mmCIF file of C-alpha atoms in Angstrom:
data_model
loop_
_atom_site.group_PDB
_atom_site.id
_atom_site.type_symbol
_atom_site.label_atom_id
_atom_site.label_comp_id
_atom_site.label_asym_id
_atom_site.label_seq_id
_atom_site.Cartn_x
_atom_site.Cartn_y
_atom_site.Cartn_z
ATOM 1 C CA UNK A 119 94.960 112.250 340.358
ATOM 2 C CA UNK A 120 95.372 115.932 341.068
ATOM 3 C CA UNK A 121 93.659 115.590 344.455
ATOM 4 C CA UNK A 122 95.963 112.763 345.548
ATOM 5 C CA UNK A 123 99.042 114.833 344.600
ATOM 6 C CA UNK A 124 97.744 117.786 346.574
ATOM 7 C CA UNK A 125 96.978 115.517 349.521
ATOM 8 C CA UNK A 126 100.421 113.914 349.370
ATOM 9 C CA UNK A 127 102.131 117.308 349.083
ATOM 10 C CA UNK A 128 100.088 118.699 351.972
ATOM 11 C CA UNK A 129 100.918 115.696 354.147
ATOM 12 C CA UNK A 130 104.617 116.024 353.266
ATOM 13 C CA UNK A 131 104.634 119.742 354.200
ATOM 14 C CA UNK A 132 102.863 119.060 357.499
ATOM 15 C CA UNK A 133 105.439 116.386 358.402
ATOM 16 C CA UNK A 134 108.333 118.722 357.485
ATOM 17 C CA UNK A 135 106.865 121.535 359.601
ATOM 18 C CA UNK A 136 106.267 119.292 362.621
ATOM 19 C CA UNK A 137 109.785 117.852 362.416
ATOM 20 C CA UNK A 138 111.272 121.334 362.048
ATOM 21 C CA UNK A 139 109.365 122.673 365.046
ATOM 22 C CA UNK A 140 110.422 119.710 367.166
ATOM 23 C CA UNK A 141 114.106 120.340 366.475
ATOM 24 C CA UNK A 142 113.978 124.067 367.285
ATOM 25 C CA UNK A 143 111.905 123.539 370.459
ATOM 26 C CA UNK A 144 114.373 121.064 371.917
ATOM 27 C CA UNK A 145 117.315 123.366 371.157
ATOM 28 C CA UNK A 146 115.827 126.244 373.156
ATOM 29 C CA UNK A 147 115.201 124.164 376.300
ATOM 30 C CA UNK A 148 118.900 123.741 377.111
ATOM 31 C CA UNK A 149 120.206 126.888 378.841
ATOM 32 C CA UNK A 150 123.549 126.267 380.555
ATOM 33 C CA UNK A 151 125.908 123.621 381.879
ATOM 34 C CA UNK A 152 126.137 125.672 385.071
ATOM 35 C CA UNK A 153 122.786 127.331 385.867
ATOM 36 C CA UNK A 154 119.318 126.030 386.542
ATOM 37 C CA UNK A 155 118.047 129.350 387.900
ATOM 38 C CA UNK A 156 119.418 132.851 388.473
ATOM 39 C CA UNK A 157 117.296 135.668 389.839
ATOM 40 C CA UNK A 158 117.694 139.027 391.536
ATOM 41 C CA UNK A 159 114.772 140.899 393.069
ATOM 42 C CA UNK A 160 114.346 144.179 394.908
ATOM 43 C CA UNK A 161 111.794 145.395 397.424
ATOM 44 C CA UNK A 162 111.222 148.513 399.507
ATOM 45 C CA UNK A 163 112.333 148.072 403.117
ATOM 46 C CA UNK A 164 111.212 151.461 404.468
ATOM 47 C CA UNK A 165 112.953 154.816 404.938
ATOM 48 C CA UNK A 166 114.477 154.724 401.447
ATOM 49 C CA UNK A 167 116.090 151.304 401.896
ATOM 50 C CA UNK A 168 116.176 148.838 399.020
ATOM 51 C CA UNK A 169 116.365 145.170 400.020
ATOM 52 C CA UNK A 170 117.992 143.053 397.313
ATOM 53 C CA UNK A 171 117.614 139.276 397.125
ATOM 54 C CA UNK A 172 119.973 137.103 395.068
ATOM 55 C CA UNK A 173 118.835 133.548 394.299
ATOM 56 C CA UNK A 174 121.107 131.337 392.159
ATOM 57 C CA UNK A 175 120.728 127.590 391.612
ATOM 58 C CA UNK A 176 123.476 125.663 389.825
ATOM 59 C CA UNK A 177 123.096 122.356 388.007
ATOM 60 C CA UNK A 178 125.302 120.640 390.621
ATOM 61 C CA UNK A 179 127.660 121.481 393.486
ATOM 62 C CA UNK A 180 130.055 124.211 392.352
ATOM 63 C CA UNK A 181 133.349 125.481 393.727
ATOM 64 C CA UNK A 182 131.734 128.933 393.684
ATOM 65 C CA UNK A 183 128.161 130.056 393.026
ATOM 66 C CA UNK A 184 126.515 133.456 393.443
ATOM 67 C CA UNK A 185 127.138 136.854 391.867
ATOM 68 C CA UNK A 186 130.313 138.738 390.993
ATOM 69 C CA UNK A 187 128.470 142.039 391.278
ATOM 70 C CA UNK A 188 125.057 143.590 391.818
ATOM 71 C CA UNK A 189 124.460 147.006 390.274
ATOM 72 C CA UNK A 190 121.827 149.426 391.637
ATOM 73 C CA UNK A 191 120.213 151.845 389.151
ATOM 74 C CA UNK A 192 118.269 154.974 390.138
ATOM 75 C CA UNK A 193 115.595 156.628 387.998
ATOM 76 C CA UNK A 194 116.587 160.152 386.978
ATOM 77 C CA UNK A 195 114.308 163.173 386.410
ATOM 78 C CA UNK A 196 114.625 162.548 382.646
ATOM 79 C CA UNK A 197 113.115 159.068 383.089
ATOM 80 C CA UNK A 198 116.348 157.225 382.322
ATOM 81 C CA UNK A 199 118.223 155.108 384.857
ATOM 82 C CA UNK A 200 121.787 155.659 386.055
ATOM 83 C CA UNK A 201 123.960 153.263 388.066
ATOM 84 C CA UNK A 202 124.495 154.639 391.574
ATOM 85 C CA UNK A 203 126.140 151.757 393.460
ATOM 86 C CA UNK A 204 127.813 148.414 392.803
ATOM 87 C CA UNK A 205 128.064 145.583 395.316
ATOM 88 C CA UNK A 206 131.285 143.702 394.410
ATOM 89 C CA UNK A 207 132.178 140.210 395.580
ATOM 90 C CA UNK A 208 135.554 141.442 396.906
ATOM 91 C CA UNK A 209 133.757 143.835 399.280
ATOM 92 C CA UNK A 210 130.675 141.678 399.965
ATOM 93 C CA UNK A 211 131.822 138.065 400.433
ATOM 94 C CA UNK A 212 128.222 136.926 401.072
ATOM 95 C CA UNK A 213 127.605 137.246 397.295
ATOM 96 C CA UNK A 214 129.513 133.981 396.702
ATOM 97 C CA UNK A 215 128.984 130.566 398.328
ATOM 98 C CA UNK A 216 131.695 127.910 398.084
ATOM 99 C CA UNK A 217 131.148 124.189 397.494
ATOM 100 C CA UNK A 218 127.381 124.542 397.192
ATOM 101 C CA UNK A 219 124.781 124.126 394.483
ATOM 102 C CA UNK A 220 122.757 127.189 395.448
ATOM 103 C CA UNK A 221 122.786 130.494 397.254
ATOM 104 C CA UNK A 222 120.091 132.808 398.562
ATOM 105 C CA UNK A 223 121.490 135.976 400.080
ATOM 106 C CA UNK A 224 120.471 139.565 400.750
ATOM 107 C CA UNK A 225 122.111 142.993 400.618
ATOM 108 C CA UNK A 226 120.609 146.391 401.431
ATOM 109 C CA UNK A 227 121.131 149.693 399.658
ATOM 110 C CA UNK A 228 120.301 152.974 401.388
ATOM 111 C CA UNK A 229 118.505 154.926 398.697
ATOM 112 C CA UNK A 230 116.502 158.114 398.709
ATOM 113 C CA UNK A 231 112.854 157.945 399.831
ATOM 114 C CA UNK A 232 110.311 158.186 396.962
ATOM 115 C CA UNK A 233 112.980 157.392 394.325
ATOM 116 C CA UNK A 234 112.659 154.388 391.982
ATOM 117 C CA UNK A 235 115.382 151.755 391.636
ATOM 118 C CA UNK A 236 116.095 148.505 389.861
ATOM 119 C CA UNK A 237 119.067 146.142 390.113
ATOM 120 C CA UNK A 238 121.021 143.766 387.892
ATOM 121 C CA UNK A 239 123.229 140.884 389.037
ATOM 122 C CA UNK A 240 126.015 139.055 387.238
ATOM 123 C CA UNK A 241 125.155 135.501 388.343
ATOM 124 C CA UNK A 242 128.250 133.290 388.429
ATOM 125 C CA UNK A 243 129.129 129.607 388.829
ATOM 126 C CA UNK A 244 132.516 127.889 388.737
ATOM 127 C CA UNK A 245 133.624 124.264 388.894
ATOM 128 C CA UNK A 246 136.752 122.305 387.979
ATOM 129 C CA UNK A 247 135.841 122.397 384.261
ATOM 130 C CA UNK A 248 135.397 126.164 384.014
ATOM 131 C CA UNK A 249 132.881 128.873 384.793
ATOM 132 C CA UNK A 250 129.879 130.695 383.399
ATOM 133 C CA UNK A 251 128.105 133.984 384.098
ATOM 134 C CA UNK A 252 124.734 135.412 383.112
ATOM 135 C CA UNK A 253 122.935 138.656 383.889
ATOM 136 C CA UNK A 254 119.607 138.866 385.720
ATOM 137 C CA UNK A 255 117.507 141.961 386.416
ATOM 138 C CA UNK A 256 114.768 143.011 388.803
ATOM 139 C CA UNK A 257 111.627 145.021 388.275
ATOM 140 C CA UNK A 258 111.645 148.727 389.216
ATOM 141 C CA UNK A 259 110.738 149.505 392.846
ATOM 142 C CA UNK A 260 109.832 152.820 394.490
ATOM 143 C CA UNK A 261 111.351 153.140 397.956
#
């Protein structure tokens, strides 16, 4: 009798755990009504230049898709990073595409040779229902 109770209790706990894991896993899959993918990357382009690639994919055609700003950070002697330049959509219209579902675009920052940089981008999408934004960051790159 005791063995059957333990078996029944064990089976019940296993079912509860499986059901609980299924619910939490499906909740984490859904990310945004607006974005499928948002990425910014940086690479050395020679002579201290930092080439920055923005790649944003929306869930469907948007009125606007891209980035509102891209911030360049430079590594300081202390080891911390400080923002040194911001690409803003008002000054760099190629950061936003209109009536598209995706954008891949590039900007270049003239840095200092042998310095290390990383960038962040405020990825943005807008349609008739509203808008959404999310931050993406690159790895550090020595130019």
